[in-house]
Amino acid sequence: MCGGGAPSAPVVTPAPEEQDAGVVAARDSERLRRRMAASNTILTGAQGVTAQAPTVSKTLLGQ
């Protein structure tokens, strides 16, 4: 009555093993650019800030 079976699976082609040298170079330069941009936002080293903190005690007005 309903007739028909399971649909056949589509044919999948494997991904290419080798890539174009231009594509690889562009990907590597993009990774390097992002890594350099991320490292530019770090303002301290591994030890943190080693300078004295600029602390000033508060004073009351009129004194």
XYZ file of N, CA and C in Angstrom:
189
model
N 0.810 -1.182 0.000
C 0.000 0.000 0.000
C 0.861 1.255 0.000
N 1.707 1.372 1.005
C 2.562 2.554 1.038
C 3.662 2.415 0.004
N 4.124 1.201 -0.194
C 5.144 0.922 -1.191
C 6.386 1.768 -0.996
N 7.481 1.297 -1.288
C 8.717 2.067 -1.176
C 9.553 1.586 -0.019
N 10.767 1.749 -0.127
C 11.687 1.324 0.924
C 12.464 2.519 1.440
N 13.514 2.230 2.097
C 14.360 3.291 2.629
C 15.091 3.970 1.471
N 15.215 5.284 1.514
C 15.929 5.967 0.438
C 17.414 5.600 0.480
N 18.029 5.610 -0.674
C 19.452 5.268 -0.720
C 20.285 6.442 -0.193
N 21.395 6.096 0.407
C 22.281 7.117 0.969
C 23.016 7.833 -0.153
N 23.236 9.160 -0.018
C 23.967 9.883 -1.061
C 25.441 9.473 -1.052
N 26.076 9.581 -2.180
C 27.481 9.248 -2.304
C 28.313 10.402 -1.750
N 29.200 10.095 -0.818
C 30.043 11.113 -0.181
C 31.441 10.999 -0.761
N 31.953 12.127 -1.247
C 33.317 12.130 -1.772
C 34.271 12.503 -0.645
N 35.399 11.833 -0.542
C 36.346 12.151 0.536
C 36.984 13.518 0.328
N 37.367 14.148 1.425
C 38.021 15.453 1.362
C 39.412 15.293 0.763
N 39.881 16.278 0.035
C 41.221 16.178 -0.544
C 42.280 16.168 0.555
N 43.321 15.395 0.353
C 44.405 15.269 1.330
C 45.345 16.470 1.299
N 45.685 16.931 0.125
C 46.637 18.022 -0.010
C 45.897 19.327 -0.294
N 46.476 20.416 0.165
C 45.883 21.725 -0.072
C 46.847 22.573 -0.886
N 46.276 23.585 -1.494
C 47.068 24.519 -2.285
C 48.002 25.297 -1.356
N 49.201 25.568 -1.809
C 50.186 26.278 -0.990
C 49.693 27.679 -0.629
N 48.958 28.325 -1.515
C 48.424 29.655 -1.231
C 47.399 29.627 -0.109
N 46.582 28.580 -0.077
C 45.572 28.448 0.981
C 46.250 28.212 2.325
N 47.260 27.360 2.327
C 47.986 27.071 3.570
C 48.696 28.325 4.067
N 49.311 29.088 3.188
C 50.017 30.310 3.582
C 49.042 31.354 4.127
N 47.880 31.471 3.501
C 46.877 32.433 3.970
C 46.353 32.041 5.344
N 46.134 30.747 5.558
C 45.640 30.278 6.856
C 46.681 30.525 7.935
N 47.946 30.235 7.621
C 49.006 30.447 8.603
C 49.191 31.921 8.931
N 49.108 32.797 7.928
C 49.264 34.230 8.192
C 48.086 34.766 9.004
N 46.894 34.227 8.784
C 45.727 34.656 9.571
C 45.878 34.208 11.016
N 46.370 33.000 11.249
C 46.606 32.531 12.618
C 47.644 33.401 13.319
N 48.724 33.731 12.613
C 49.773 34.568 13.185
C 49.241 35.957 13.504
N 48.419 36.520 12.622
C 47.859 37.846 12.843
C 46.970 37.856 14.078
N 46.135 36.821 14.230
C 45.257 36.746 15.403
C 46.049 36.551 16.687
N 47.105 35.743 16.627
C 47.930 35.517 17.808
C 48.628 36.801 18.228
N 49.133 37.561 17.257
C 49.801 38.822 17.568
C 48.805 39.844 18.114
N 47.600 39.870 17.588
C 46.589 40.807 18.073
C 46.194 40.473 19.507
N 46.120 39.208 19.839
C 45.759 38.810 21.195
C 46.879 39.124 22.172
N 48.122 38.980 21.758
C 49.228 39.245 22.676
C 49.418 40.744 22.904
N 48.911 41.582 22.018
C 49.031 43.029 22.198
C 48.133 43.544 23.310
N 47.150 42.765 23.751
C 46.249 43.226 24.795
C 46.760 42.878 26.187
N 47.789 42.060 26.295
C 48.329 41.678 27.591
C 49.326 42.758 28.018
N 49.053 43.390 29.154
C 49.864 44.526 29.585
C 50.890 44.156 30.648
N 50.784 42.993 31.250
C 51.726 42.606 32.280
C 52.412 41.308 31.900
N 53.457 40.994 32.604
C 54.170 39.747 32.378
C 53.629 38.651 33.270
N 54.381 37.578 33.395
C 53.951 36.438 34.199
C 53.934 36.764 35.689
N 54.776 37.727 36.132
C 54.832 38.090 37.540
C 53.734 39.083 37.923
N 53.051 39.648 36.949
C 52.038 40.642 37.239
C 52.651 42.022 37.352
N 51.959 42.929 37.986
C 52.458 44.292 38.169
C 53.384 44.289 39.375
N 54.616 44.735 39.178
C 55.586 44.720 40.273
C 55.806 46.098 40.887
N 55.212 47.144 40.312
C 55.392 48.499 40.843
C 54.463 48.716 42.045
N 54.810 49.731 42.845
C 53.979 50.083 43.986
C 52.622 50.608 43.503
N 51.576 50.261 44.220
C 50.244 50.740 43.886
C 50.120 52.203 44.280
N 49.517 53.017 43.419
C 49.361 54.439 43.752
C 48.220 54.644 44.757
N 48.534 54.541 46.050
C 47.513 54.695 47.086
C 47.700 56.026 47.799
N 46.614 56.694 48.041
C 46.610 57.965 48.752
C 45.484 57.890 49.772
N 45.786 58.305 51.026
C 44.732 58.286 52.036
C 43.782 59.457 51.815
N 42.504 59.195 52.051
C 41.503 60.234 51.841
C 41.597 61.276 52.965
N 41.298 62.519 52.626
C 41.276 63.588 53.621
C 39.892 64.190 53.683
N 39.542 64.706 54.821
C 38.258 65.367 54.976
C 38.380 66.799 54.473
N 37.294 67.330 53.949
C 37.309 68.711 53.515
C 37.502 69.640 54.694
N 38.305 70.642 54.553
C 38.537 71.619 55.609
C 39.690 71.260 56.533
N 40.343 70.191 56.323
C 41.466 69.828 57.194
C 42.756 69.819 56.436
